[in-house]
Amino acid sequence: MTVRPWRALLVLCVANFLVLLDTTIVNTAAPSIMTTIGAGLDDILWVINGYLIVFAALLIPFGRLGDRLGPRTLFVAGLTLFVVTSVLCALSPQPGWLVAFRVGQGLGAAMLVPQSLVLISAIFPANRRGAAFGIFTAVAGIASVAGPTLGGLLIAQFGWPSVFLLNVPIGLAGIVGALRMVPPIRAGGVHRFDVVGVGLISVCLIGFIYALVESGSAWMYAGSALLLVLFVLWERRHPEPLVPFVLYRDRGYAVATVITFVTSYATTGFLLVFVLHTQNVMGMDAFSSGVSALPWTLALSAVAPVAGRFADRIDGRILLGAGVLVFAVGVFAFPQSFTWPLIAIGVGQGLAIAPTTTLALRHIPAERAGAASGVLNTARQIGAAVGAALSGAVLLAFSAHTALTVLSLTLLAAAPLSLFLTPHGGSDGPHRTEHQPAGHQRTVPVPSVDGETADRAGRNAAEGTQFPDPRRT
């Protein structure tokens, strides 16, 4: 098939926009859902966090399953499930059904998201990946903060089911686009599915988030910690672990994973405080609250693509560190000031997200590409779930100012970590050879069409050349 990389990127961006939009758009619909189907506050928290927990818990295993079945196959299957469960969410007659179908949405999201980074790496050459990741992460960032604005508009005009029905026509177009525009990339290798590992990490995450949401006892946190220890011990002994710990020999990947967690944690934590402050303190309705977030959204959408292009040319550590610092300043200054902190938050996120992704995946080998993208996205979604749950708990126990202070201090603590990343073009991981010059940029090999490396596949895709049909080989 003839591959047009930018068209394929459009399909990947649209699908990821939908699944990430659904991490926040339901927040705005909460009052309407409570009134219409009799949901309580606990129900609403599980409508939000049920999606996030399943999304986070299954990203890693579906990253590995993509290595086995092929990323496009799992991408299309996940988007199909997401569309079907979106319809069911809109038709839910009571809170229990809505929570169940939100879990189904999370399952579909977990199937498709880790495949996107693998597909982008395969169809773009190394010198264009930064720009592609910049656009992709800009869209992801916009989706994460566009929920209040878009949700408020839809609810005002069509009611709360519309926030789910929005996914249907766009998702169907994405399925058709994926089948027509995204190449059938061969899997990087065949892996055994680690059922025990999936069970341990899933129960660990569910228990931890449940303890945060329901103000659980110390025993619940201790149980989650024990499950995490058991998961690590099991994975170290498993021949094909869900989390290949060799990934963390690459300092860039390890640090980028931590920063990804922190920025996602701060984003959802701030969004929760923002929505409650604008609606409960300032007296805005859902639509006005959403519109007031536009400075944040517009700043992020303007800066992230530019930062992605610069990440290809200069030391990404500079962009990343500066972005996290600006993000922290914006969070701390809100709500004493309103507009400029929102702009600062958007600029900070835009500077940080593209370099983080680029630096994280630069030196990941082909056979671990699916797992690496799964772990990175898991860190993002766990951060989102923890940010919403923990900020809500601090807000209820203390104040909005305390919650925002905790978020900003966490960001300030994470900013210096950018100094420990590998400089642009360098390598400190296990993939560098003795004969490789220190300043030489090593291209990341990833699964590609018909077994080619990403270098060859990326060049072919950029030139619009024909890929062999794997069924004929």
Short mmCIF file of C-alpha atoms in Angstrom, two decimals, residues 16-315:
data_model
loop_
_atom_site.label_atom_id
_atom_site.label_comp_id
_atom_site.label_asym_id
_atom_site.label_seq_id
_atom_site.Cartn_x
_atom_site.Cartn_y
_atom_site.Cartn_z
CA ASN A 16 -5.90 9.50 20.49
CA PHE A 17 -7.68 12.84 20.78
CA LEU A 18 -10.95 11.01 21.45
CA VAL A 19 -9.63 8.63 24.09
CA LEU A 20 -7.73 11.38 25.93
CA LEU A 21 -10.65 13.80 25.67
CA ASP A 22 -12.71 11.24 27.56
CA THR A 23 -10.33 11.46 30.51
CA THR A 24 -11.64 14.98 31.27
CA ILE A 25 -14.84 15.72 29.36
CA VAL A 26 -16.97 13.72 31.81
CA ASN A 27 -15.95 16.04 34.67
CA THR A 28 -18.02 18.83 33.15
CA ALA A 29 -20.99 16.50 32.66
CA ALA A 30 -21.01 15.33 36.30
CA PRO A 31 -23.81 17.62 37.59
CA SER A 32 -26.09 16.70 34.67
CA ILE A 33 -25.42 12.97 35.13
CA MET A 34 -26.18 13.21 38.84
CA THR A 35 -29.49 14.94 38.14
CA THR A 36 -30.61 12.80 35.20
CA ILE A 37 -29.86 9.23 36.31
CA GLY A 38 -29.59 9.73 40.06
CA ALA A 39 -25.84 9.26 40.41
CA GLY A 40 -24.16 10.11 43.69
CA LEU A 41 -20.74 11.66 44.16
CA ASP A 42 -19.15 8.23 44.66
CA ASP A 43 -20.72 7.07 41.40
CA ILE A 44 -19.30 10.08 39.55
CA LEU A 45 -15.82 9.44 40.94
CA TRP A 46 -15.99 5.88 39.62
CA VAL A 47 -17.35 7.03 36.26
CA ILE A 48 -14.18 9.14 35.99
CA ASN A 49 -11.67 6.81 37.62
CA GLY A 50 -13.06 3.51 36.29
CA TYR A 51 -12.01 4.65 32.84
CA LEU A 52 -8.60 5.86 34.01
CA ILE A 53 -7.79 2.75 36.07
CA VAL A 54 -8.52 0.25 33.28
CA PHE A 55 -6.80 2.52 30.77
CA ALA A 56 -3.67 2.67 32.92
CA ALA A 57 -3.61 -0.95 34.09
CA LEU A 58 -3.84 -2.51 30.62
CA LEU A 59 -1.59 -0.23 28.57
CA ILE A 60 1.49 -2.34 29.26
CA PRO A 61 -0.03 -5.73 28.36
CA PHE A 62 -1.64 -4.33 25.23
CA GLY A 63 1.69 -2.80 24.27
CA ARG A 64 3.13 -6.31 24.34
CA LEU A 65 0.11 -7.78 22.57
CA GLY A 66 0.68 -5.26 19.80
CA ASP A 67 4.13 -6.79 19.35
CA ARG A 68 2.43 -10.15 18.80
CA LEU A 69 -0.58 -9.21 16.64
CA GLY A 70 0.68 -6.09 14.92
CA PRO A 71 0.00 -2.51 16.02
CA ARG A 72 -2.52 -1.61 13.31
CA THR A 73 -4.68 -4.64 14.10
CA LEU A 74 -4.91 -3.75 17.77
CA PHE A 75 -5.36 -0.06 17.00
CA VAL A 76 -8.45 -0.74 14.86
CA ALA A 77 -9.87 -3.26 17.35
CA GLY A 78 -9.44 -0.82 20.23
CA LEU A 79 -11.04 2.07 18.37
CA THR A 80 -13.98 -0.16 17.41
CA LEU A 81 -14.56 -1.19 21.03
CA PHE A 82 -14.25 2.43 22.13
CA VAL A 83 -16.94 3.55 19.67
CA VAL A 84 -19.36 0.76 20.66
CA THR A 85 -19.01 1.41 24.39
CA SER A 86 -19.40 5.16 23.82
CA VAL A 87 -22.88 4.48 22.41
CA LEU A 88 -23.68 2.28 25.41
CA CYS A 89 -22.48 4.99 27.82
CA ALA A 90 -24.86 7.49 26.21
CA LEU A 91 -27.75 5.04 26.60
CA SER A 92 -27.00 4.05 30.21
CA PRO A 93 -30.17 4.17 32.36
CA GLN A 94 -28.42 4.05 35.75
CA PRO A 95 -25.01 4.76 37.31
CA GLY A 96 -23.88 1.13 37.54
CA TRP A 97 -24.29 0.60 33.81
CA LEU A 98 -22.47 3.85 33.06
CA VAL A 99 -19.51 2.79 35.21
CA ALA A 100 -19.41 -0.61 33.49
CA PHE A 101 -19.45 0.87 30.00
CA ARG A 102 -16.80 3.43 31.00
CA VAL A 103 -14.63 0.46 31.96
CA GLY A 104 -15.24 -0.86 28.43
CA GLN A 105 -14.16 2.49 27.01
CA GLY A 106 -10.98 2.25 29.06
CA LEU A 107 -10.31 -1.22 27.65
CA GLY A 108 -10.62 0.07 24.08
CA ALA A 109 -8.42 3.06 24.85
CA ALA A 110 -5.74 0.83 26.37
CA MET A 111 -5.74 -1.29 23.21
CA LEU A 112 -5.15 1.55 20.76
CA VAL A 113 -2.96 4.12 22.54
CA PRO A 114 0.34 2.17 22.88
CA GLN A 115 0.21 1.25 19.20
CA SER A 116 0.28 4.89 18.10
CA LEU A 117 3.85 5.63 19.17
CA VAL A 118 5.10 2.45 17.52
CA LEU A 119 3.32 3.33 14.27
CA ILE A 120 4.67 6.90 14.25
CA SER A 121 8.22 5.65 14.84
CA ALA A 122 7.87 3.17 11.98
CA ILE A 123 6.47 5.45 9.29
CA PHE A 124 8.57 8.56 9.97
CA PRO A 125 12.34 8.80 9.46
CA ALA A 126 14.45 9.77 12.45
CA ASN A 127 14.91 13.39 11.36
CA ARG A 128 11.13 13.93 11.19
CA ARG A 129 10.03 12.04 14.26
CA GLY A 130 10.42 15.03 16.55
CA ALA A 131 8.03 17.07 14.42
CA ALA A 132 5.60 14.15 14.21
CA PHE A 133 5.75 13.53 17.95
CA GLY A 134 5.35 17.28 18.52
CA ILE A 135 2.09 17.33 16.57
CA PHE A 136 0.90 14.09 18.15
CA THR A 137 1.64 15.21 21.70
CA ALA A 138 0.19 18.67 21.03
CA VAL A 139 -3.08 17.03 20.02
CA ALA A 140 -2.90 14.79 23.09
CA GLY A 141 -2.26 17.77 25.33
CA ILE A 142 -5.10 19.74 23.80
CA ALA A 143 -7.43 16.78 24.26
CA SER A 144 -6.52 16.57 27.93
CA VAL A 145 -7.47 20.20 28.58
CA ALA A 146 -10.25 20.67 26.00
CA GLY A 147 -12.72 18.56 27.95
CA PRO A 148 -14.26 21.41 29.97
CA THR A 149 -14.72 23.71 26.97
CA LEU A 150 -16.07 21.14 24.55
CA GLY A 151 -18.08 19.35 27.21
CA GLY A 152 -19.73 22.56 28.38
CA LEU A 153 -20.77 23.44 24.82
CA LEU A 154 -22.20 19.99 24.11
CA ILE A 155 -24.07 19.70 27.40
CA ALA A 156 -25.62 23.15 27.02
CA GLN A 157 -26.96 22.27 23.57
CA PHE A 158 -27.65 18.52 23.62
CA GLY A 159 -27.39 17.15 27.18
CA TRP A 160 -24.82 14.89 28.84
CA PRO A 161 -25.14 11.86 26.48
CA SER A 162 -23.67 14.02 23.71
CA VAL A 163 -20.22 13.92 25.32
CA PHE A 164 -20.18 10.20 24.51
CA LEU A 165 -22.03 10.31 21.18
CA LEU A 166 -19.39 12.74 19.89
CA ASN A 167 -17.04 9.76 19.71
CA VAL A 168 -19.21 7.79 17.29
CA PRO A 169 -18.94 9.60 13.92
CA ILE A 170 -15.33 10.64 14.52
CA GLY A 171 -14.39 7.16 15.70
CA LEU A 172 -16.00 5.50 12.69
CA ALA A 173 -14.08 7.85 10.39
CA GLY A 174 -10.91 6.92 12.29
CA ILE A 175 -11.53 3.18 11.76
CA VAL A 176 -11.94 3.66 8.01
CA GLY A 177 -8.92 5.96 7.89
CA ALA A 178 -6.73 3.48 9.78
CA LEU A 179 -7.60 0.66 7.38
CA ARG A 180 -6.87 2.86 4.36
CA MET A 181 -3.94 5.02 5.48
CA VAL A 182 -2.02 3.23 8.25
CA PRO A 183 0.38 0.53 7.00
CA PRO A 184 0.08 -3.08 8.28
CA ILE A 185 3.32 -3.05 10.21
CA ARG A 186 4.78 -6.40 11.13
CA ALA A 187 5.13 -7.15 14.79
CA GLY A 188 8.58 -6.89 16.34
CA GLY A 189 8.39 -10.42 17.71
CA VAL A 190 6.14 -13.05 19.29
CA HIS A 191 5.72 -12.80 23.06
CA ARG A 192 3.96 -14.84 25.69
CA PHE A 193 1.14 -13.03 27.45
CA ASP A 194 2.00 -12.59 31.15
CA VAL A 195 -1.36 -13.26 32.84
CA VAL A 196 0.06 -13.21 36.38
CA GLY A 197 1.85 -9.91 35.78
CA VAL A 198 -1.31 -8.35 34.36
CA GLY A 199 -3.29 -9.50 37.39
CA LEU A 200 -0.78 -8.19 39.92
CA ILE A 201 -0.37 -4.73 38.40
CA SER A 202 -4.10 -4.36 37.73
CA VAL A 203 -5.16 -5.21 41.29
CA CYS A 204 -2.33 -3.03 42.63
CA LEU A 205 -3.52 0.01 40.67
CA ILE A 206 -7.20 -0.58 41.39
CA GLY A 207 -6.51 -0.95 45.11
CA PHE A 208 -4.35 2.16 45.26
CA ILE A 209 -6.81 4.39 43.38
CA TYR A 210 -9.71 2.94 45.37
CA ALA A 211 -7.91 3.89 48.58
CA LEU A 212 -7.42 7.45 47.32
CA VAL A 213 -11.00 7.88 46.11
CA GLU A 214 -12.68 6.23 49.09
CA SER A 215 -10.25 7.54 51.75
CA GLY A 216 -9.07 4.03 52.45
CA SER A 217 -7.12 2.80 55.47
CA ALA A 218 -3.38 2.36 55.76
CA TRP A 219 -3.90 -1.37 55.20
CA MET A 220 -5.21 -0.69 51.69
CA TYR A 221 -2.13 1.32 50.81
CA ALA A 222 0.10 -1.34 52.35
CA GLY A 223 -1.68 -4.02 50.33
CA SER A 224 -1.13 -2.08 47.12
CA ALA A 225 2.54 -1.61 47.98
CA LEU A 226 2.90 -5.35 48.64
CA LEU A 227 1.32 -6.16 45.28
CA LEU A 228 3.73 -3.76 43.60
CA VAL A 229 6.69 -5.53 45.23
CA LEU A 230 5.32 -8.91 44.14
CA PHE A 231 4.85 -7.57 40.62
CA VAL A 232 8.48 -6.41 40.44
CA LEU A 233 9.77 -9.73 41.81
CA TRP A 234 7.60 -11.70 39.37
CA GLU A 235 8.64 -9.58 36.41
CA ARG A 236 12.34 -9.95 37.22
CA ARG A 237 11.99 -13.75 37.05
CA HIS A 238 9.66 -13.91 34.05
CA PRO A 239 11.36 -14.73 30.71
CA GLU A 240 9.24 -12.13 28.88
CA PRO A 241 8.15 -9.53 31.44
CA LEU A 242 5.48 -6.91 30.84
CA VAL A 243 7.99 -4.30 31.98
CA PRO A 244 11.45 -5.14 30.63
CA PHE A 245 13.59 -3.59 33.35
CA VAL A 246 16.46 -3.40 30.89
CA LEU A 247 14.61 -0.36 29.51
CA TYR A 248 15.68 1.55 32.59
CA ARG A 249 19.34 1.10 31.76
CA ASP A 250 18.60 3.88 29.30
CA ARG A 251 18.73 6.87 31.62
CA GLY A 252 16.75 9.00 29.19
CA TYR A 253 13.86 6.56 29.19
CA ALA A 254 13.84 6.21 32.97
CA VAL A 255 13.86 9.95 33.64
CA ALA A 256 11.34 10.68 30.89
CA THR A 257 8.95 8.13 32.42
CA VAL A 258 9.08 9.92 35.78
CA ILE A 259 8.56 13.35 34.19
CA THR A 260 5.66 11.99 32.13
CA PHE A 261 4.00 10.77 35.32
CA VAL A 262 4.51 14.08 37.12
CA THR A 263 3.25 16.33 34.31
CA SER A 264 0.15 14.17 33.80
CA TYR A 265 -0.47 14.12 37.56
CA ALA A 266 -0.23 17.91 37.69
CA THR A 267 -2.47 18.38 34.64
CA THR A 268 -5.44 16.38 35.92
CA GLY A 269 -4.95 17.61 39.47
CA PHE A 270 -5.02 21.22 38.33
CA LEU A 271 -7.99 20.60 36.03
CA LEU A 272 -10.05 19.26 38.94
CA VAL A 273 -9.27 22.32 41.06
CA PHE A 274 -9.90 24.62 38.10
CA VAL A 275 -13.37 23.21 37.36
CA LEU A 276 -14.43 23.30 41.01
CA HIS A 277 -13.09 26.83 41.51
CA THR A 278 -14.72 28.32 38.42
CA GLN A 279 -18.10 26.66 39.01
CA ASN A 280 -18.40 26.51 42.80
CA VAL A 281 -16.45 29.63 43.81
CA MET A 282 -16.78 31.95 40.81
CA GLY A 283 -20.33 30.83 40.01
CA MET A 284 -19.79 29.96 36.35
CA ASP A 285 -21.97 27.45 34.54
CA ALA A 286 -20.40 24.48 32.73
CA PHE A 287 -20.08 26.29 29.42
CA SER A 288 -18.59 29.49 30.87
CA SER A 289 -16.13 27.44 32.91
CA GLY A 290 -15.04 25.63 29.77
CA VAL A 291 -14.64 28.82 27.76
CA SER A 292 -12.53 30.36 30.52
CA ALA A 293 -9.99 27.55 29.97
CA LEU A 294 -9.31 28.67 26.39
CA PRO A 295 -6.08 30.59 27.21
CA TRP A 296 -4.65 27.32 28.53
CA THR A 297 -5.77 25.30 25.51
CA LEU A 298 -4.67 27.86 22.92
CA ALA A 299 -1.24 28.36 24.49
CA LEU A 300 -0.62 24.62 24.55
CA SER A 301 -1.76 24.13 20.96
CA ALA A 302 0.46 26.98 19.74
CA VAL A 303 3.64 25.96 21.55
CA ALA A 304 3.74 22.14 21.39
CA PRO A 305 4.19 21.72 17.60
CA VAL A 306 6.95 24.34 17.57
CA ALA A 307 8.65 22.66 20.53
CA GLY A 308 8.50 19.35 18.66
CA ARG A 309 10.37 20.85 15.71
CA PHE A 310 13.00 22.40 17.97
CA ALA A 311 13.43 19.06 19.76
CA ASP A 312 14.93 17.74 16.50
CA ARG A 313 17.52 20.54 16.37
CA ILE A 314 18.58 21.52 19.87
CA ASP A 315 19.11 19.93 23.27
#
